[in-house]
PDB file of C-alpha atoms in Angstrom:
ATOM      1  CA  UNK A 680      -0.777  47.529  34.407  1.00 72.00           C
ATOM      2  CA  UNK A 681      -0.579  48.496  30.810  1.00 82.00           C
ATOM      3  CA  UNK A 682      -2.470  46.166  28.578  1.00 83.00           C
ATOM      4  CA  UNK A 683      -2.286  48.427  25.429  1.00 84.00           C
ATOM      5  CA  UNK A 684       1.356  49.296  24.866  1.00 82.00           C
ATOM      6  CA  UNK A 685       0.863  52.021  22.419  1.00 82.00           C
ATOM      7  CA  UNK A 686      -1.968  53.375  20.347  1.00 82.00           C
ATOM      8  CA  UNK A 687      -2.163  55.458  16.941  1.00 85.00           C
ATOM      9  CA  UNK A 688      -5.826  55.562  15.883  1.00 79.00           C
ATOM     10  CA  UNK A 689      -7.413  52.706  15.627  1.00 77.00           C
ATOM     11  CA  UNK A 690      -4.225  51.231  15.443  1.00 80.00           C
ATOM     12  CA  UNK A 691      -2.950  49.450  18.698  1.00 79.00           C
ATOM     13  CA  UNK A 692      -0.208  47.141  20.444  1.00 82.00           C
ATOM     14  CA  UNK A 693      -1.125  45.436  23.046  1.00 84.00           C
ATOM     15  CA  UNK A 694       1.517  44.338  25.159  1.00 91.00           C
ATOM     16  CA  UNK A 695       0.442  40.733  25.935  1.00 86.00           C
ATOM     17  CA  UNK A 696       1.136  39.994  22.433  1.00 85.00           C
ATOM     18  CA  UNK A 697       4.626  41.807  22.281  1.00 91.00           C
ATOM     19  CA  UNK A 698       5.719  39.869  25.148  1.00 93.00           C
ATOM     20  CA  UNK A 699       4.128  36.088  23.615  1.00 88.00           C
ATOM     21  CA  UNK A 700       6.445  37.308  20.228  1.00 91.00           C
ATOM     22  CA  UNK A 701       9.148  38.198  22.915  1.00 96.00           C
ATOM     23  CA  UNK A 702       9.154  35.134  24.589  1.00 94.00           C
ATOM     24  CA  UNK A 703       9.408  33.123  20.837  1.00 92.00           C
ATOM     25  CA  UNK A 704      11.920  35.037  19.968  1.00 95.00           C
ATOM     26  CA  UNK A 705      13.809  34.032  23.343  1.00 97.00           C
ATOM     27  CA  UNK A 706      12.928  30.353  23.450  1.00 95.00           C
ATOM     28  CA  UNK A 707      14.067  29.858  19.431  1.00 95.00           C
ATOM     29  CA  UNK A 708      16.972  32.043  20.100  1.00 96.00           C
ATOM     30  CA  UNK A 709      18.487  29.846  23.048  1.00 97.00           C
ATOM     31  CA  UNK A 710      17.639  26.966  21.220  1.00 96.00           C
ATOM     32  CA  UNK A 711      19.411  27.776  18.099  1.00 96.00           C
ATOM     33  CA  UNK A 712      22.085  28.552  19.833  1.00 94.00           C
ATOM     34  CA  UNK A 713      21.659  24.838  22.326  1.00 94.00           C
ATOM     35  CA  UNK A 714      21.413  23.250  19.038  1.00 94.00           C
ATOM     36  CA  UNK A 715      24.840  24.149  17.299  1.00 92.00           C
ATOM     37  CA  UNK A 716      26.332  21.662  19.744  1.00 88.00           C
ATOM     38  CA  UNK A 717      24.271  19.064  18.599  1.00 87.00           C
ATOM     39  CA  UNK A 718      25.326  19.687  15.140  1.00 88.00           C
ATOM     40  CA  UNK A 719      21.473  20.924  14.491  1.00 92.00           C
ATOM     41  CA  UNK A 720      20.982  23.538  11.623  1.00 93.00           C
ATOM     42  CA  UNK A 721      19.235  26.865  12.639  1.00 93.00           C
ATOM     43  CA  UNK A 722      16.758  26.555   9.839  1.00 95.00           C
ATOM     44  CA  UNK A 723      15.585  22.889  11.281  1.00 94.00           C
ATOM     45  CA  UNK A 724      15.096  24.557  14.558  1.00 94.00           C
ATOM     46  CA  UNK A 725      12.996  27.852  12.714  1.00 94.00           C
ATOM     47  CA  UNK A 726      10.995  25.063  11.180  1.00 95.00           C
ATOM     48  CA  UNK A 727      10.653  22.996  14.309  1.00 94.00           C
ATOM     49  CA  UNK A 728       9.721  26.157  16.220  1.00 92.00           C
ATOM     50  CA  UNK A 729       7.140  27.606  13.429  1.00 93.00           C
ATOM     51  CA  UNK A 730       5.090  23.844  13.653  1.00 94.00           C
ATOM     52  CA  UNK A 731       5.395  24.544  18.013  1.00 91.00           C
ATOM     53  CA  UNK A 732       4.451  27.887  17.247  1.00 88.00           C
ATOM     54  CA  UNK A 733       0.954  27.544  15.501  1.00 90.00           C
ATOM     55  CA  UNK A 734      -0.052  24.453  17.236  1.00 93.00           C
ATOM     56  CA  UNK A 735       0.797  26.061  20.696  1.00 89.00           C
ATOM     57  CA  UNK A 736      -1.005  28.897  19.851  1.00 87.00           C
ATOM     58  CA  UNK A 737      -4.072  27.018  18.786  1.00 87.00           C
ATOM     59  CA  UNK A 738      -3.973  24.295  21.562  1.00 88.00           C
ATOM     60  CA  UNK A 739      -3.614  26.886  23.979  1.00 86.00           C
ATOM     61  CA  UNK A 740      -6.527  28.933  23.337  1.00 83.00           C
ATOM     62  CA  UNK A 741      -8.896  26.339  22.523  1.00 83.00           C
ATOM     63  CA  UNK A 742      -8.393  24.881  26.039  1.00 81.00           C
ATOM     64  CA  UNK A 743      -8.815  28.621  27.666  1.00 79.00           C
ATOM     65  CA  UNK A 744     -12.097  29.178  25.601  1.00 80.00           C
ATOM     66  CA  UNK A 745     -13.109  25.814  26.776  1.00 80.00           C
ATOM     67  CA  UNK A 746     -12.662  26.550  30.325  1.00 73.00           C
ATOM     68  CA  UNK A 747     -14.905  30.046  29.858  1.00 73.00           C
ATOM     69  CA  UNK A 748     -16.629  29.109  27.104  1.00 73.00           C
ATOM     70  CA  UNK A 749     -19.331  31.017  29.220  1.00 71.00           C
ATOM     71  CA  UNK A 750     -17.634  34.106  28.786  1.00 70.00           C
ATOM     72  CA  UNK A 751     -17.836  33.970  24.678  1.00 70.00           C
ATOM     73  CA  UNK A 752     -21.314  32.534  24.148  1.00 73.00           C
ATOM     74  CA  UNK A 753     -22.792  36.271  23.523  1.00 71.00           C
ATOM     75  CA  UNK A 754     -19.619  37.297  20.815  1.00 71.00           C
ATOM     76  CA  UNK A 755     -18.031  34.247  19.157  1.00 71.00           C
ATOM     77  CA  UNK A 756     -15.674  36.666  17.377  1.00 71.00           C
ATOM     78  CA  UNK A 757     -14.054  37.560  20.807  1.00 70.00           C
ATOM     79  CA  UNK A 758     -12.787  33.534  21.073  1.00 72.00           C
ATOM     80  CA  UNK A 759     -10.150  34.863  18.179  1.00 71.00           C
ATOM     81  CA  UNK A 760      -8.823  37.952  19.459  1.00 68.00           C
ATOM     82  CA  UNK A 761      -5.750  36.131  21.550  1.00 65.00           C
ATOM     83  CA  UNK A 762      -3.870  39.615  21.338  1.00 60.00           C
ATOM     84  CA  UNK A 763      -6.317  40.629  24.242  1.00 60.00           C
ATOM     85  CA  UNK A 764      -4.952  37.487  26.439  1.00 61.00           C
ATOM     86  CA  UNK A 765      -6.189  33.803  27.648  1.00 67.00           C
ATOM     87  CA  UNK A 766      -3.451  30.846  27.034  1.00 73.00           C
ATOM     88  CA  UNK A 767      -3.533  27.919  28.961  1.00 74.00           C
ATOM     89  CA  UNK A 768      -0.049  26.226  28.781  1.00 74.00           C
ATOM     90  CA  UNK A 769      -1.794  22.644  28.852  1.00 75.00           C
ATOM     91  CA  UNK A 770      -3.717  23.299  25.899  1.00 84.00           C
ATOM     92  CA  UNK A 771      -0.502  24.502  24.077  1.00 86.00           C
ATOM     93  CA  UNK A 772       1.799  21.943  25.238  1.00 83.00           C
ATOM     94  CA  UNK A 773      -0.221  18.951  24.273  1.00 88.00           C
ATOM     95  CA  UNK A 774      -0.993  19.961  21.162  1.00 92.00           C
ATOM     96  CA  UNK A 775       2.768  21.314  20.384  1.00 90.00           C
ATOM     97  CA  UNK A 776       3.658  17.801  22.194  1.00 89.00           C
ATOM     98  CA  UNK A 777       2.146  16.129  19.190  1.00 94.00           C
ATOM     99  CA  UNK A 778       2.690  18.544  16.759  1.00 95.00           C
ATOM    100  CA  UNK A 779       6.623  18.171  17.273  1.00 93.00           C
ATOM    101  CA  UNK A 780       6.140  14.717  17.630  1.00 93.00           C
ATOM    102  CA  UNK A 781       4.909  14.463  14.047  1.00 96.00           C
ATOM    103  CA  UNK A 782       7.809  17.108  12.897  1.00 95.00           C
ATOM    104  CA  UNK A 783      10.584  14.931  14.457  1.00 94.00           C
ATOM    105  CA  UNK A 784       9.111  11.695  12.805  1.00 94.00           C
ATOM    106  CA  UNK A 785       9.362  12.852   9.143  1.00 95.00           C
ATOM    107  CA  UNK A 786      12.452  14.808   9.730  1.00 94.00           C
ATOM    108  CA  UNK A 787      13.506  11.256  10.672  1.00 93.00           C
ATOM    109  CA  UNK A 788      15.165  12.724  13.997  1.00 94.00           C
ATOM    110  CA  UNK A 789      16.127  11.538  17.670  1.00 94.00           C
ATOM    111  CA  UNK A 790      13.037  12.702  19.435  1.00 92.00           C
ATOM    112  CA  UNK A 791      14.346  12.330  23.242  1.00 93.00           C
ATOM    113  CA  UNK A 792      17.898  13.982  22.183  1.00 94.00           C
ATOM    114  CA  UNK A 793      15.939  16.707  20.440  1.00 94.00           C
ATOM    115  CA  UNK A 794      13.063  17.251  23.368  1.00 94.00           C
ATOM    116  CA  UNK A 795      16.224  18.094  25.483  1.00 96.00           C
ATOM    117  CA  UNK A 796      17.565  20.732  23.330  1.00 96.00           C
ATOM    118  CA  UNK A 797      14.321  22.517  23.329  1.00 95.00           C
ATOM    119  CA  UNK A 798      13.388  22.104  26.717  1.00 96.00           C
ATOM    120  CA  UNK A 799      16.033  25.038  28.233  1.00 97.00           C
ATOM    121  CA  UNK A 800      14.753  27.046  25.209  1.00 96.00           C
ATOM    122  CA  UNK A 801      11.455  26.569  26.132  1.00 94.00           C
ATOM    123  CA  UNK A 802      11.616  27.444  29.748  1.00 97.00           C
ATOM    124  CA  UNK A 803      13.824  30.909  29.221  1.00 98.00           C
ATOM    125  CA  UNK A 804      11.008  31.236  26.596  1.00 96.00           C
ATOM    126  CA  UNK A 805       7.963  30.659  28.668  1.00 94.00           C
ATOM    127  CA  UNK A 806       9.517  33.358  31.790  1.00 97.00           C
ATOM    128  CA  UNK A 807       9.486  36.325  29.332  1.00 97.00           C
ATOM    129  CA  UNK A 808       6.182  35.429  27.733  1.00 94.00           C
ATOM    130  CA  UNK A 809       4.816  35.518  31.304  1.00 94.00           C
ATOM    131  CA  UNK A 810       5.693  39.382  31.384  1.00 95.00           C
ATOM    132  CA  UNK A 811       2.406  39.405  28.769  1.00 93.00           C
ATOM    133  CA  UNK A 812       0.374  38.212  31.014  1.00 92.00           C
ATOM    134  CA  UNK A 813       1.513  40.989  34.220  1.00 94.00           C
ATOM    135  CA  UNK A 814       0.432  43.366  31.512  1.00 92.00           C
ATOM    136  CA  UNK A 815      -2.671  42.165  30.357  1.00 91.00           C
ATOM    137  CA  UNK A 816      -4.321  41.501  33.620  1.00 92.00           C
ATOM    138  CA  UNK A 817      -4.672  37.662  32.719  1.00 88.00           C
ATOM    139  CA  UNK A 818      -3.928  34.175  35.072  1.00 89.00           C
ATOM    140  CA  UNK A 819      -4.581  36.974  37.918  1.00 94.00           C
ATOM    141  CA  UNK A 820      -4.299  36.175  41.436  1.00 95.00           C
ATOM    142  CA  UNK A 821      -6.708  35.853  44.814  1.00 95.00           C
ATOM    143  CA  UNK A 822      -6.753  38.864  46.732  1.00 96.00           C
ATOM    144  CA  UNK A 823      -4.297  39.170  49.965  1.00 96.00           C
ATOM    145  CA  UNK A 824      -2.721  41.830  51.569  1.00 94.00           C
ATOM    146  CA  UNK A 825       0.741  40.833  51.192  1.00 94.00           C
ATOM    147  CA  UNK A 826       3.768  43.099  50.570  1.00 95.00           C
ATOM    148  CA  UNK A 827       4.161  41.927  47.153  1.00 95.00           C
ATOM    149  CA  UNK A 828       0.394  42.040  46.396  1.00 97.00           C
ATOM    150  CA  UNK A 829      -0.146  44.026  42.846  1.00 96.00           C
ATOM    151  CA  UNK A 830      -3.128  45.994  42.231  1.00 96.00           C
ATOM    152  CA  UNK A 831      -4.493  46.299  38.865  1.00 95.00           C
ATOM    153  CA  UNK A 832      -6.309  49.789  37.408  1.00 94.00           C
ATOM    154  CA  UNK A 833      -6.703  49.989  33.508  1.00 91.00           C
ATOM    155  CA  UNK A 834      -9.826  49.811  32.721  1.00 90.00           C
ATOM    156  CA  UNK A 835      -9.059  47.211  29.608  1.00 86.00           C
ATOM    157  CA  UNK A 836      -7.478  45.084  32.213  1.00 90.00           C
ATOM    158  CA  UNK A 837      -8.585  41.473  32.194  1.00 87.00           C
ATOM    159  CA  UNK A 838      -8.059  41.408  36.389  1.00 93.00           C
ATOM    160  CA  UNK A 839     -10.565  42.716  39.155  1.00 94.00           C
ATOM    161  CA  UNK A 840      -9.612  46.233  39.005  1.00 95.00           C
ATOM    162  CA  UNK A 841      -8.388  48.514  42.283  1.00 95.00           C
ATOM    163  CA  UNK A 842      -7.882  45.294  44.807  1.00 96.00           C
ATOM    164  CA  UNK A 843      -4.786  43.878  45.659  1.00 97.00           C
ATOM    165  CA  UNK A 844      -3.973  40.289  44.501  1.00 97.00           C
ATOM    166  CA  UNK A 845      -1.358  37.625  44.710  1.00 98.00           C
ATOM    167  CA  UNK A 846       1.189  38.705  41.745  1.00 97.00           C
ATOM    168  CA  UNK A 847       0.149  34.843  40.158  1.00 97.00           C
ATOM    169  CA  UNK A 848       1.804  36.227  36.959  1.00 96.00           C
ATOM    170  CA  UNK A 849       5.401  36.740  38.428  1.00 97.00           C
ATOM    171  CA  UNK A 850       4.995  34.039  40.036  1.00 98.00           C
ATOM    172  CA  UNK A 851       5.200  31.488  37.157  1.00 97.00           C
ATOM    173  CA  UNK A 852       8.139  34.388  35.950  1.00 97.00           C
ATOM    174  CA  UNK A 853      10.418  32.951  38.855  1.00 97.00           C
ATOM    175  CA  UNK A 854       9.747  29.605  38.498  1.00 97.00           C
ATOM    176  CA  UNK A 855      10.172  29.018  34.744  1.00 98.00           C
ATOM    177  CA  UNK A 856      13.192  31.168  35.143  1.00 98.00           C
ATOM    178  CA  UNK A 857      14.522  29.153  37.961  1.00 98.00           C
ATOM    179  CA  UNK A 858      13.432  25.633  35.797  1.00 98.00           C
ATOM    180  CA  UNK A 859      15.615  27.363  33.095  1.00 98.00           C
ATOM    181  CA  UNK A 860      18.724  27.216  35.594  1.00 98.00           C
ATOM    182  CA  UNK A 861      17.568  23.862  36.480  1.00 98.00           C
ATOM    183  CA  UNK A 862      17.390  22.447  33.202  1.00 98.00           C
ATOM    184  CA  UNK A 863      20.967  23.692  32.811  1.00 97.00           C
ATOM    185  CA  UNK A 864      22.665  21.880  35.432  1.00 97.00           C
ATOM    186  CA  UNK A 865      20.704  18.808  34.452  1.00 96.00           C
ATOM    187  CA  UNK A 866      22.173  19.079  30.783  1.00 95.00           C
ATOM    188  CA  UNK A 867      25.697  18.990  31.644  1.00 93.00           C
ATOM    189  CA  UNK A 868      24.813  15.897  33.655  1.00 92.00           C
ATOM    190  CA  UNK A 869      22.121  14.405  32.049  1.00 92.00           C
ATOM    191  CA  UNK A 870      22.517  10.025  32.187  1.00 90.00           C
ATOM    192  CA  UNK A 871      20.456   9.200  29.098  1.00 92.00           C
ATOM    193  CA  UNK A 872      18.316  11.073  26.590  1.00 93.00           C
ATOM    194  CA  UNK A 873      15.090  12.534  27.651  1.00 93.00           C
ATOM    195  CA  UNK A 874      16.202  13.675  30.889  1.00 95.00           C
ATOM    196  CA  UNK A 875      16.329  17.084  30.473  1.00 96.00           C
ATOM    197  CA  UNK A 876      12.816  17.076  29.046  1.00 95.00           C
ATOM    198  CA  UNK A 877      11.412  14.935  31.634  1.00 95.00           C
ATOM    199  CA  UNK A 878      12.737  16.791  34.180  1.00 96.00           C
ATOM    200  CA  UNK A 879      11.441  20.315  32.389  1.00 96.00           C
ATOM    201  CA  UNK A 880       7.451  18.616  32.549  1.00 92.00           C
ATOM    202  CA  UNK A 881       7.692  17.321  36.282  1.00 94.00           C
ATOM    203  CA  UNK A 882       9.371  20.947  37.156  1.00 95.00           C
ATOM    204  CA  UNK A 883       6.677  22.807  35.320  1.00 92.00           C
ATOM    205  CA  UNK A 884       3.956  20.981  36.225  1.00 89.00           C
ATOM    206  CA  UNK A 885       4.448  20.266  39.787  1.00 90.00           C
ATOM    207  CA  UNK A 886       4.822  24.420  40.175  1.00 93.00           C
ATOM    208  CA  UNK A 887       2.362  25.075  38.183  1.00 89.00           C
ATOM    209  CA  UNK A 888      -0.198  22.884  40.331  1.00 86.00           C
ATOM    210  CA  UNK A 889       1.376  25.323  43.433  1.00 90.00           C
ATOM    211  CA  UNK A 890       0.902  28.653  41.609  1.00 92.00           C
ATOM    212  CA  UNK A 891      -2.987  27.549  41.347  1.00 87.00           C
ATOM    213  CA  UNK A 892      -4.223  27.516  44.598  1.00 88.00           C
ATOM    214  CA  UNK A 893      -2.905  31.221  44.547  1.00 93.00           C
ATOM    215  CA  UNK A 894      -4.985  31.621  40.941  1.00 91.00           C
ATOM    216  CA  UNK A 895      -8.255  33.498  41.432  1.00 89.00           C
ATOM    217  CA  UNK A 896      -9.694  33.716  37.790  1.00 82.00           C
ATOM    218  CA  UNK A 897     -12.169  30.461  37.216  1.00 70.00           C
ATOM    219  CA  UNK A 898      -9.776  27.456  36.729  1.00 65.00           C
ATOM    220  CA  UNK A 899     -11.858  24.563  35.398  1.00 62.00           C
ATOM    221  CA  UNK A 900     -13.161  22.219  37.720  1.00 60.00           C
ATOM    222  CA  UNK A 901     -11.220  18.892  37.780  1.00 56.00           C
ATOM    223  CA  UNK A 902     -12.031  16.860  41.098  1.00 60.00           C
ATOM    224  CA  UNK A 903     -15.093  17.268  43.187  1.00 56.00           C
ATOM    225  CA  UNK A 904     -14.328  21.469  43.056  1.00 63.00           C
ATOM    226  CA  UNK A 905     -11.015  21.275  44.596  1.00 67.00           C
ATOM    227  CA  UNK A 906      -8.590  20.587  42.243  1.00 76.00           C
ATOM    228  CA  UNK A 907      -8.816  22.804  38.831  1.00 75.00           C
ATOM    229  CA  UNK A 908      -8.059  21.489  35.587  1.00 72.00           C
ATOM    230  CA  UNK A 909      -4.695  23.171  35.182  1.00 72.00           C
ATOM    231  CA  UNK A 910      -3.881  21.837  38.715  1.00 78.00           C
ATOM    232  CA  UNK A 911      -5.239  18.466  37.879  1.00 80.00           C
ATOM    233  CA  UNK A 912      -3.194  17.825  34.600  1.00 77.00           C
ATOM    234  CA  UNK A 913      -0.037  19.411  36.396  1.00 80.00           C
ATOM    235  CA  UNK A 914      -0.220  16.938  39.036  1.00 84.00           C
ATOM    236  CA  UNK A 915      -0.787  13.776  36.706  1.00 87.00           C
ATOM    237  CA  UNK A 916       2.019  14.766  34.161  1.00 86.00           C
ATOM    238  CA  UNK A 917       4.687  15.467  37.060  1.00 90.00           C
ATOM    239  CA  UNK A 918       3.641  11.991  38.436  1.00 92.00           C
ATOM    240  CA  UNK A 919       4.233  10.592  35.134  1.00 92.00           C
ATOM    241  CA  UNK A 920       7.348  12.116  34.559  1.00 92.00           C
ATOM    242  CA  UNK A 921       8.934  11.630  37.622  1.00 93.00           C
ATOM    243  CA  UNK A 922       7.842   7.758  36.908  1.00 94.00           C
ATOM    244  CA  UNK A 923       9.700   7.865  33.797  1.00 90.00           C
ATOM    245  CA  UNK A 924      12.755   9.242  35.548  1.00 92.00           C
ATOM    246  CA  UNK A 925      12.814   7.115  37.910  1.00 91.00           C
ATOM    247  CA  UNK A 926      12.488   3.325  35.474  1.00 90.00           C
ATOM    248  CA  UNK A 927      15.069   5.453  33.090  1.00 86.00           C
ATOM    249  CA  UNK A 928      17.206   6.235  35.745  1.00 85.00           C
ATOM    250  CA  UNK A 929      17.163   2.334  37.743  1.00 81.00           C
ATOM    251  CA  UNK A 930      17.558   1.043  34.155  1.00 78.00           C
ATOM    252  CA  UNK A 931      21.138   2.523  33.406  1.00 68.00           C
ATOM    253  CA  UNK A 932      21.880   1.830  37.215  1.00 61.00           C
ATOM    254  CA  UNK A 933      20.881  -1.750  36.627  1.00 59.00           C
ATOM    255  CA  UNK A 934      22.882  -1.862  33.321  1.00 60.00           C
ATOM    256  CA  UNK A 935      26.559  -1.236  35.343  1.00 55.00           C
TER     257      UNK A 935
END
């Protein structure tokens, strides 16, 4: 693939971080647009998105440097450089989770209602941002010899080069694109507030925890070297999410 974009001197662009600014620009874009229904302002949602933004950013990379802190012990430097690639969505979502929280609390505003405006956003967001990580080589696959199988040569590539591997990468492109459609239907149909956001983290996170056991960069271990970390908190926040569905759901049904 094509981890470096373009290149003028020292000067470069690497595409993984195009594609992260891409995928921003998406996400805040639907949401703005989500929002106007709601009778939301744009600039609430810029601000809203700017406080997601950093903390995502920070969450996310702390928890990949965590999980290979192995990797940086020799160059501490290299932990900053996130142009070059490692996110883990956990990381970012957890602390953007609280983050927002926080945001939403002194803005004084509905925090279910507004969790389902973003979610959509979010999702549309997160497919295009995946595009970053095709280019850059990262959240590569195990090898196979499937049809689809990609096969990775730059030599600033973050994947094994010259072997073919599961396209991981496109895989998590489908499926937050398809959660994206999801999300839709739910919203024109949703029963209470929270729904759509609910239903965004047990999506997510129960195809995440799939896409894993086709990951083959080092994962974390989580349970007796079976279950990796990302796989591990994917299957725990579906399962709590689909609990919360469920009490929400048999609590309006019990109400008529």
């Amino acid at each position: 693939m094509y981890p470096i974009l373009l290149e003028i001197g020292s000067l470069k662009l690497y595409t993984y971080g195009l594609f992260l600014a891409l995928g921003f620009i998406t996400a805040i874009w639907f949401t703005k647009r989500n929002a106007r229904f709601y009778g939301i302002s744009d600039q609430t949602i810029s601000d809203l998105f700017f406080t997601i933004l950093v903390s995502a950013i920070v969450g996310a990379r702390l928890l990949y440097v965590g999980i290979n802190f192995d990797a940086y012990k020799g160059n501490i430097l290299e932990m900053f450089k996130i142009w070059n690639g490692g996110l883990v969505f956990f990381g970012g979502f957890i602390a953007a989770f609280f983050a927002a929280f926080a945001f939403l609390k002194i803005r004084k505003m509905d925090i279910w209602k507004t969790a389902d405006i973003l979610a959509p956003g979010l999702a549309l967001g997160h497919a295009v941002g995946r595009f970053g990580c095709l280019f850059a080589g990262c959240c590569y696959g195990k090898t196979c010899d499937l049809p689809i199988a990609i096969r990775f040569t730059h030599p600033e590539s973050l994947a094994p080069l010259n072997v073919l591997l599961h396209p991981t990468q496109l895989y998590m492109v489908g499926t937050n694109f398809l959660i994206f459609l999801i999300l839709l239907a739910v919203q024109k149909r949703k029963r209470f507030d929270g729904m759509v956001f609910l239903s965004y983290i047990m999506l997510y996170s129960a195809f995440r925890a799939v896409v894993e056991h086709f990951r083959g960069d080092f994962r974390g271990d989580f349970f007796f070297e079976f279950i990796s970390l990302s796989q591990g908190i994917g299957l725990v926040v579906s399962f709590v999410a689909l609990v919360f569905l469920i009490v929400k759901l048999g609590k309006r049904h019990g109400n008529h």
